[in-house]
Short mmCIF file of C-alpha atoms in Angstrom, two decimals:
data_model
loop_
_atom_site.label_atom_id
_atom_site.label_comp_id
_atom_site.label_asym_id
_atom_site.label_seq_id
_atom_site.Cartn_x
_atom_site.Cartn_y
_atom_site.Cartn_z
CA UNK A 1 -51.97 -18.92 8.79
CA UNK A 2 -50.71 -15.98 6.65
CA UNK A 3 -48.84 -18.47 4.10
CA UNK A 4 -51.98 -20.59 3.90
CA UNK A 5 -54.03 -17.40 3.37
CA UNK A 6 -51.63 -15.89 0.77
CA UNK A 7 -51.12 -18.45 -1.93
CA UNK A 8 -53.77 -17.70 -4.24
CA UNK A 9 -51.67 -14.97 -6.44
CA UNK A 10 -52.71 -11.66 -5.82
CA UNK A 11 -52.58 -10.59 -9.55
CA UNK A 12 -54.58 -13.56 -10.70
CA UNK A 13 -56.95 -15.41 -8.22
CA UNK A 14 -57.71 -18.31 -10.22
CA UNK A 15 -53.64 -19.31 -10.40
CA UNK A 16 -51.85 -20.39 -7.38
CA UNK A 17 -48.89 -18.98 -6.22
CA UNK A 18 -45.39 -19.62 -8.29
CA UNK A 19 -42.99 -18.26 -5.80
CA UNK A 20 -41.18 -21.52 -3.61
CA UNK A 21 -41.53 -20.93 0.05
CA UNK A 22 -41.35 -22.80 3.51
CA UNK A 23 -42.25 -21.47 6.78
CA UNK A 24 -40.42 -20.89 9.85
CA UNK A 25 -42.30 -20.21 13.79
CA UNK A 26 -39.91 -18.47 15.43
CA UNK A 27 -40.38 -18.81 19.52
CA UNK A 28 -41.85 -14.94 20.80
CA UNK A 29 -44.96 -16.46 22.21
CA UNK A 30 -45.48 -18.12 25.60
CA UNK A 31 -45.89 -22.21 24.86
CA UNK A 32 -44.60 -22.21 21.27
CA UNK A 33 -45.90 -25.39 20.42
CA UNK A 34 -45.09 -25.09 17.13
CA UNK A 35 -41.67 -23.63 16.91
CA UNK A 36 -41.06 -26.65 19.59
CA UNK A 37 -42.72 -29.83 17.25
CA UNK A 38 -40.66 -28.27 14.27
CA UNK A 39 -36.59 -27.92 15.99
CA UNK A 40 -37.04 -24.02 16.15
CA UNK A 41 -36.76 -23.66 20.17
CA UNK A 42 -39.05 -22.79 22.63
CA UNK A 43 -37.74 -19.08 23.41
CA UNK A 44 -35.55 -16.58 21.46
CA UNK A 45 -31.80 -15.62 21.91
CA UNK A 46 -32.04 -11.88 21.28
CA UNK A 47 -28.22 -11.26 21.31
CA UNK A 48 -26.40 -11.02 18.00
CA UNK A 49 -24.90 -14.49 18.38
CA UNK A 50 -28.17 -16.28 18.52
CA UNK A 51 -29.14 -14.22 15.61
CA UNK A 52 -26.09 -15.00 13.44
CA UNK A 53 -26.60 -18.78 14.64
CA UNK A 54 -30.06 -18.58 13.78
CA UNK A 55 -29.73 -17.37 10.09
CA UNK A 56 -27.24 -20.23 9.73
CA UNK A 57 -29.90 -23.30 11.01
CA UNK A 58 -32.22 -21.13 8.34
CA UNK A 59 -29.86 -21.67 5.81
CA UNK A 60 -29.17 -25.35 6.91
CA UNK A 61 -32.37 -26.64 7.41
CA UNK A 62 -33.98 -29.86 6.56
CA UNK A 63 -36.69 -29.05 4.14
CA UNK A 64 -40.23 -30.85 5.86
CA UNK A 65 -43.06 -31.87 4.89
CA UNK A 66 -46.53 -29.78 3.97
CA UNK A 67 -48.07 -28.85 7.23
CA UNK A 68 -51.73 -29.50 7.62
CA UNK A 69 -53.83 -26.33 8.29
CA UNK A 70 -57.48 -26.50 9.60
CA UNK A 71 -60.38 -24.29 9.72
CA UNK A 72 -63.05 -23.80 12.34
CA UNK A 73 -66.37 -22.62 11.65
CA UNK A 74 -68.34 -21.31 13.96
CA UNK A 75 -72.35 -21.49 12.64
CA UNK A 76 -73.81 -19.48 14.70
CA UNK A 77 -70.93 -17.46 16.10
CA UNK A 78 -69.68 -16.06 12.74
CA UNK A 79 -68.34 -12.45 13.86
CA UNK A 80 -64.91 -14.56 15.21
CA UNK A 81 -63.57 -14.70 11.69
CA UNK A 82 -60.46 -14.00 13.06
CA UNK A 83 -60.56 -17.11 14.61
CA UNK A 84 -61.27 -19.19 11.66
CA UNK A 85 -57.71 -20.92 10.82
CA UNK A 86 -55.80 -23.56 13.13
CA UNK A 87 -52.91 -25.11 13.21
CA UNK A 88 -51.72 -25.89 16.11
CA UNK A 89 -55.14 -27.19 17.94
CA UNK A 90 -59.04 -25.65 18.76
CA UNK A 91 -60.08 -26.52 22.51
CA UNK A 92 -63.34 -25.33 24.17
CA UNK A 93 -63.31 -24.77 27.60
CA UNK A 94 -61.55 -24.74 31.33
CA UNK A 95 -58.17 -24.32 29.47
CA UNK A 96 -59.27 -21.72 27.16
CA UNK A 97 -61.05 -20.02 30.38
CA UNK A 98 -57.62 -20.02 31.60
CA UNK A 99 -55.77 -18.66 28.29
CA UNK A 100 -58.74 -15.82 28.46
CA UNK A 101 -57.80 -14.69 32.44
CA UNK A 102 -54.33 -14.52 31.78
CA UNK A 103 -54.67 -12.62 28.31
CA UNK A 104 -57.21 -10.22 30.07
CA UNK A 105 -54.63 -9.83 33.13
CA UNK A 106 -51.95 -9.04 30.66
CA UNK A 107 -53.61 -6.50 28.84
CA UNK A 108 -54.19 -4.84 32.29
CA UNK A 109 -51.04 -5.13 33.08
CA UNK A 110 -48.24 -5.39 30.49
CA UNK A 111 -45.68 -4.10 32.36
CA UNK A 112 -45.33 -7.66 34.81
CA UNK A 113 -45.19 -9.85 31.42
CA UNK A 114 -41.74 -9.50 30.69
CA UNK A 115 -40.32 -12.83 29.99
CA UNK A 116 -41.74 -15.68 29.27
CA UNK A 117 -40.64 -17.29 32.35
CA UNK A 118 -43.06 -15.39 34.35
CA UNK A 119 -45.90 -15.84 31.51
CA UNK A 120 -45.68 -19.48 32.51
CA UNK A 121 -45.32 -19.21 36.10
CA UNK A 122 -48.50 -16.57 35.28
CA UNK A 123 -50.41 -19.10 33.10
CA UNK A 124 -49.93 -21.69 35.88
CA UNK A 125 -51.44 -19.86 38.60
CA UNK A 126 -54.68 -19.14 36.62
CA UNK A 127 -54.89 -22.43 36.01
CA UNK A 128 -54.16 -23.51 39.47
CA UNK A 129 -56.87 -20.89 40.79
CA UNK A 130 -59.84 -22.35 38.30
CA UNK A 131 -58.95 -26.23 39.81
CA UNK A 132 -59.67 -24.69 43.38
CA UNK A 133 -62.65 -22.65 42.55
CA UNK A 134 -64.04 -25.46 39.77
CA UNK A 135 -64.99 -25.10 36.59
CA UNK A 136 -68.04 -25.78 34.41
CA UNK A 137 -67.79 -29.49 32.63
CA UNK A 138 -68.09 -28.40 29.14
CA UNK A 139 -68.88 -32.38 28.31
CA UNK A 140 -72.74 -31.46 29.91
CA UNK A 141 -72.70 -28.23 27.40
CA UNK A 142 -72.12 -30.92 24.20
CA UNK A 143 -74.84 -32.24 22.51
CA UNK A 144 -73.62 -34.25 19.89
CA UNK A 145 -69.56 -35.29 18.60
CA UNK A 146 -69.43 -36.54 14.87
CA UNK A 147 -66.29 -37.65 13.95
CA UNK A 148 -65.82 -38.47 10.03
CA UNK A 149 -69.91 -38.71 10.25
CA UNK A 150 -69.86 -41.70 13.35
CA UNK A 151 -70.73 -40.30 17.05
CA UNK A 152 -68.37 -39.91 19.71
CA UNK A 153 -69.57 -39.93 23.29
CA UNK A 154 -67.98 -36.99 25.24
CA UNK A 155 -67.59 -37.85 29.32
CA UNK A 156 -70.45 -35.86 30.80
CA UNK A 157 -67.79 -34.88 33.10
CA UNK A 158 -64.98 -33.61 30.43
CA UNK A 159 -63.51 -29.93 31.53
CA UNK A 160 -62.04 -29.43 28.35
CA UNK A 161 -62.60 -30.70 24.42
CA UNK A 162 -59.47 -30.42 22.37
CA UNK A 163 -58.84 -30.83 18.95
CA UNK A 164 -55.25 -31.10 17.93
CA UNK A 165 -52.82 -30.42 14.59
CA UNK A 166 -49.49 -31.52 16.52
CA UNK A 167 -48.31 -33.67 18.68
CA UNK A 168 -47.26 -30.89 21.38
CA UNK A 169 -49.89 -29.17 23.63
CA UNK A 170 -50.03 -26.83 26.22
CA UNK A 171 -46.27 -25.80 26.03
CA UNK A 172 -44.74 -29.25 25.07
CA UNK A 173 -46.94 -31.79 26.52
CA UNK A 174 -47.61 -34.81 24.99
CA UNK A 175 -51.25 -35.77 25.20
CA UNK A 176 -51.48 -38.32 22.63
CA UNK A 177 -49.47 -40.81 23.16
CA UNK A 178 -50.53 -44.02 21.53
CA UNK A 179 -49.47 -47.52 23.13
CA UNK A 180 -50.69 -50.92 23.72
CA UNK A 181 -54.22 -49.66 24.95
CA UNK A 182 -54.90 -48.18 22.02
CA UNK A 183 -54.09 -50.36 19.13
CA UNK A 184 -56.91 -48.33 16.64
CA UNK A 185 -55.10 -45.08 17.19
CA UNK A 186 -52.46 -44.08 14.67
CA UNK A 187 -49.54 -41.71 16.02
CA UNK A 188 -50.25 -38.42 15.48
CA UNK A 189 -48.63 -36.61 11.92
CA UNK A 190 -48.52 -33.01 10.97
CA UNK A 191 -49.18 -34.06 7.15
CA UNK A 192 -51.83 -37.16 7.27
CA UNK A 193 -54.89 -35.07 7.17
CA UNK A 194 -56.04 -36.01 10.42
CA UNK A 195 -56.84 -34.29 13.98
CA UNK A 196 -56.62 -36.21 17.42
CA UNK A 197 -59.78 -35.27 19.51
CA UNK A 198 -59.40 -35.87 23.42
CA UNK A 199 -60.39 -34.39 26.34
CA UNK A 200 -59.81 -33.16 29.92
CA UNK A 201 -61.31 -34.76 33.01
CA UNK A 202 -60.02 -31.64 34.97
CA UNK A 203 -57.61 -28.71 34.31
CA UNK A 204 -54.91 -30.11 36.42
CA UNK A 205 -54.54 -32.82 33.51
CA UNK A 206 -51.91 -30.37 31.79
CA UNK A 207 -49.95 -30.34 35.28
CA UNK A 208 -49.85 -33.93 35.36
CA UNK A 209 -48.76 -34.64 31.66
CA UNK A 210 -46.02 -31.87 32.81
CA UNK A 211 -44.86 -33.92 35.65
CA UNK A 212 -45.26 -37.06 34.67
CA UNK A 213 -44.43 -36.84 31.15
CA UNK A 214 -46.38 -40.35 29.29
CA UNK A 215 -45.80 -42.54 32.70
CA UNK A 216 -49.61 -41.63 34.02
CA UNK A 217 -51.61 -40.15 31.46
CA UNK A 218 -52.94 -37.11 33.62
CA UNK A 219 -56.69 -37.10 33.60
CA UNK A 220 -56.77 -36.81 28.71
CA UNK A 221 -59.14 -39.31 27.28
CA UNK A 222 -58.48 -40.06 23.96
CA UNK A 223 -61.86 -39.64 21.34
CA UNK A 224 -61.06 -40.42 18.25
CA UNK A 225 -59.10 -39.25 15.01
CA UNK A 226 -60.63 -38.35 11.97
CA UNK A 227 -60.54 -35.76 9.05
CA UNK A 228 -64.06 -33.94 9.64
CA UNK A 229 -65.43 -32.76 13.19
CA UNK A 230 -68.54 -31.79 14.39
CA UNK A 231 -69.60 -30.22 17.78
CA UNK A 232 -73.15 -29.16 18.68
CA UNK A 233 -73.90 -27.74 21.75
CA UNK A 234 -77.45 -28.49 23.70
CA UNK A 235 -80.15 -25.77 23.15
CA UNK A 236 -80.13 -22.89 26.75
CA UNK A 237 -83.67 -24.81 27.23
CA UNK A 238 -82.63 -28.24 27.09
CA UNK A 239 -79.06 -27.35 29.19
CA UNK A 240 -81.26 -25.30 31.97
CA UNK A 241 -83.54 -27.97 32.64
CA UNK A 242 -80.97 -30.95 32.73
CA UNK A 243 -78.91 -28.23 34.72
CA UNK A 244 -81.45 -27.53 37.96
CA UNK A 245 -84.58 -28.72 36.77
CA UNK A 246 -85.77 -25.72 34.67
CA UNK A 247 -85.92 -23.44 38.03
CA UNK A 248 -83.02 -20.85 37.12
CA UNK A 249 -80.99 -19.82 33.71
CA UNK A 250 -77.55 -20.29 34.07
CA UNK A 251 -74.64 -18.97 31.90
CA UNK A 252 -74.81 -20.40 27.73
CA UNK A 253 -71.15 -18.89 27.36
CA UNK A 254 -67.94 -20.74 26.87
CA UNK A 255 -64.52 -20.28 26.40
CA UNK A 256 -63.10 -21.49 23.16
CA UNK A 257 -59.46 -21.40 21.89
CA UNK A 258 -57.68 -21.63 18.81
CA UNK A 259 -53.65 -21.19 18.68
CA UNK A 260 -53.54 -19.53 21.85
CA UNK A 261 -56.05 -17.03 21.27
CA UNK A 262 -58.99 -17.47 23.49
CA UNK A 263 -62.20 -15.73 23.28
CA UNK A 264 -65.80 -16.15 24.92
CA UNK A 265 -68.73 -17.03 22.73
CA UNK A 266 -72.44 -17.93 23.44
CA UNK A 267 -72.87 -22.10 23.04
CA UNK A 268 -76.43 -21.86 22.88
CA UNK A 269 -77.37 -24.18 19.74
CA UNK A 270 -74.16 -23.62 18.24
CA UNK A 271 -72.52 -25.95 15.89
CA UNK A 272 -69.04 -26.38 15.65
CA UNK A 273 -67.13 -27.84 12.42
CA UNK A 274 -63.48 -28.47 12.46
CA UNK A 275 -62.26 -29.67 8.22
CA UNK A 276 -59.13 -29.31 6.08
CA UNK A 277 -58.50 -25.79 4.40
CA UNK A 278 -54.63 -26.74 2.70
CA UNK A 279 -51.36 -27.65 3.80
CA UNK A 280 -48.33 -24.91 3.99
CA UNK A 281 -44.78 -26.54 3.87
CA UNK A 282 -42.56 -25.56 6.99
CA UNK A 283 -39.13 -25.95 7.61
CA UNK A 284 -37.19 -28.34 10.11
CA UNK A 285 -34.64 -26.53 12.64
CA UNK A 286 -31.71 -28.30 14.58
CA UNK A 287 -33.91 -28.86 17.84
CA UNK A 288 -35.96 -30.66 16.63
CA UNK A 289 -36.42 -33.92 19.05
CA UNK A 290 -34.01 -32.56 21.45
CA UNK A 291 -34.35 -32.18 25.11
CA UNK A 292 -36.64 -29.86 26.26
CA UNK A 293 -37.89 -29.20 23.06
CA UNK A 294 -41.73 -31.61 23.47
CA UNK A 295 -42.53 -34.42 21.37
CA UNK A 296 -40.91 -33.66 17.66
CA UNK A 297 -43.33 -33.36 14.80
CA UNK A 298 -44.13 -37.23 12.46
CA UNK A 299 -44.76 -37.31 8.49
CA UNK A 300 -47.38 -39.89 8.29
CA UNK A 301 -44.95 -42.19 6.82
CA UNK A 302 -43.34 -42.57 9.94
CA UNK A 303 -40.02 -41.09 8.99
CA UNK A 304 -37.95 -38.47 11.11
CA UNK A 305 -35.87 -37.32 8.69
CA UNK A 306 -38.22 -37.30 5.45
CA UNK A 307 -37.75 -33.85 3.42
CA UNK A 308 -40.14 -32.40 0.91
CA UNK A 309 -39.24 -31.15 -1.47
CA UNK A 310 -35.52 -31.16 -1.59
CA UNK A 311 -35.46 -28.16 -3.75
CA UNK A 312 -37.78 -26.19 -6.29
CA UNK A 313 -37.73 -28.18 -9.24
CA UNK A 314 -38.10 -31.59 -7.66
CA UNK A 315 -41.22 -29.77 -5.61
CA UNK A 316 -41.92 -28.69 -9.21
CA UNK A 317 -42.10 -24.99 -8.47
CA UNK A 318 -40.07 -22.65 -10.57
CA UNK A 319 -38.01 -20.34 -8.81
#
């Protein structure tokens, strides 16, 4: 987000930046999607060994393609600013209400998130605790999907929307996994200027893609794909009265994520869009498609092993 937000050069705005770079995640979160679709690991070796062997796959690695990077704007919502650059996905609700209770239970206590093996186990148990107590269906909360300007109905029943950059989700799942059944999906591609749109019929969908890893696909119904995305939410009138009839006011608030961070905003008549802000071009590391690792990160022409550029001149970038 910081690479896409820094290439306009800071002496002159109206020339883009000269200066060749690529970027690298490097695994200190808790899922590390990212780091994961790119060959960069899924948790750091702090010892002096992993760093040495580290600076080494830096200095060895394949040279990928131009990352896409998304915006979301929220219309009504606009003091989450903060929140206005994706790449990884955007997802609005039982999953990011489960992101927000275990962020918020951090916070209160830092001093039990220690590793990220217990920020898992953590995450998991959240999770776990909203499928027994049930949560809202944020498909009865969405008014309208436009997807590259066409409608897409939502399941009134959906617990979760997601929209997603890369292939991995939810710490290395694979939720869109294109086969037989759905011959007018492509495969998804971190450079094609797309975003695969699917959604949860309940929050133990991530613990089944977990388990069961593309045999039984876990509750995710795939949308659509497109390169522009809409969501508008009912009007607190129109959502009360389909809700009970008009006779109390329940809750307009949702959860919304984007990258991890998860925040609470009010859904009442907001509007939602999801479009292309640039491209950033990252940097392949020596996991990547290996075990453990989640599904590894396409270029849209269907190569592994594609490289762009191969070097500053060729990417025609002076040094």
């Amino acid at each position: 987000k910081l690479a896409h937000d820094v290439m306009p050069s800071p002496g002159r705005k109206d020339r883009p930046l000269r200066v060749p770079y690529c970027v690298i995640p490097f695994p200190l979160g808790t899922g590390n999607d990212m780091s994961g679709v790119l060959g960069w690991g899924r948790s750091l070796d702090p010892s002096p060994e992993g760093a040495r062997k580290l600076m080494e796959a830096v200095q060895h690695a394949s040279i990928g393609p131009k990352c896409d990077v998304w915006g979301v704007k929220f219309n009504k919502f606009q003091s989450m600013s903060r929140f206005s650059t994706m790449c990884n996905y955007f997802s609005i609700g039982a999953d990011a209400k489960a992101s927000k209770l275990f962020e918020n239970h951090r916070t209160s206590k830092p001093g039990l998130y220690r590793s990220q093996s217990f920020n898992k186990a953590s995450y998991a148990a959240f999770g776990g605790f909203l499928a027994l107590k049930g949560s809202s269906s944020v498909g009865k909360r969405i008014r309208r999907l436009v997807v590259d300007g066409k409608e897409v109905k939502v399941p009134a029943k959906a617990k979760a929307l997601i929209v997603l950059n890369i292939p991995s989700y939810a710490d290395g799942t694979k939720p869109w996994d294109v086969g037989k059944n759905h011959p007018h999906f492509k495969e998804a591609a971190i450079d094609d200027g797309l975003v695969e749109i699917f959604c949860l019929k309940s929050i133990l969908s991530i613990a089944f893609l977990k388990t069961f890893r593309g045999i039984f696909s876990g509750g995710v119904k795939k949308l659509a794909q497109g390169r522009a995305v809409s969501i508008e939410m009912h009007p607190m009138e129109e959502w009360a009265k389909n809700k009970s009839g008009g006779t109390t006011s329940p809750r307009t608030n949702l959860y919304a994520q984007v990258d991890g961070e998860s925040f609470e905003f009010d859904c009442d008549q907001e509007c939602i869009d999801v479009y292309r802000k640039g491209s950033v071009p990252v940097l392949f590391g020596p996991k990547r498609g290996k075990a453990l690792q989640g599904p590894p990160a396409k270029l849209k022409s269907g190569s592994f092993n594609a490289r762009w550029p191969k070097s500053p001149s060729e990417g025609g970038l002076s040094p």
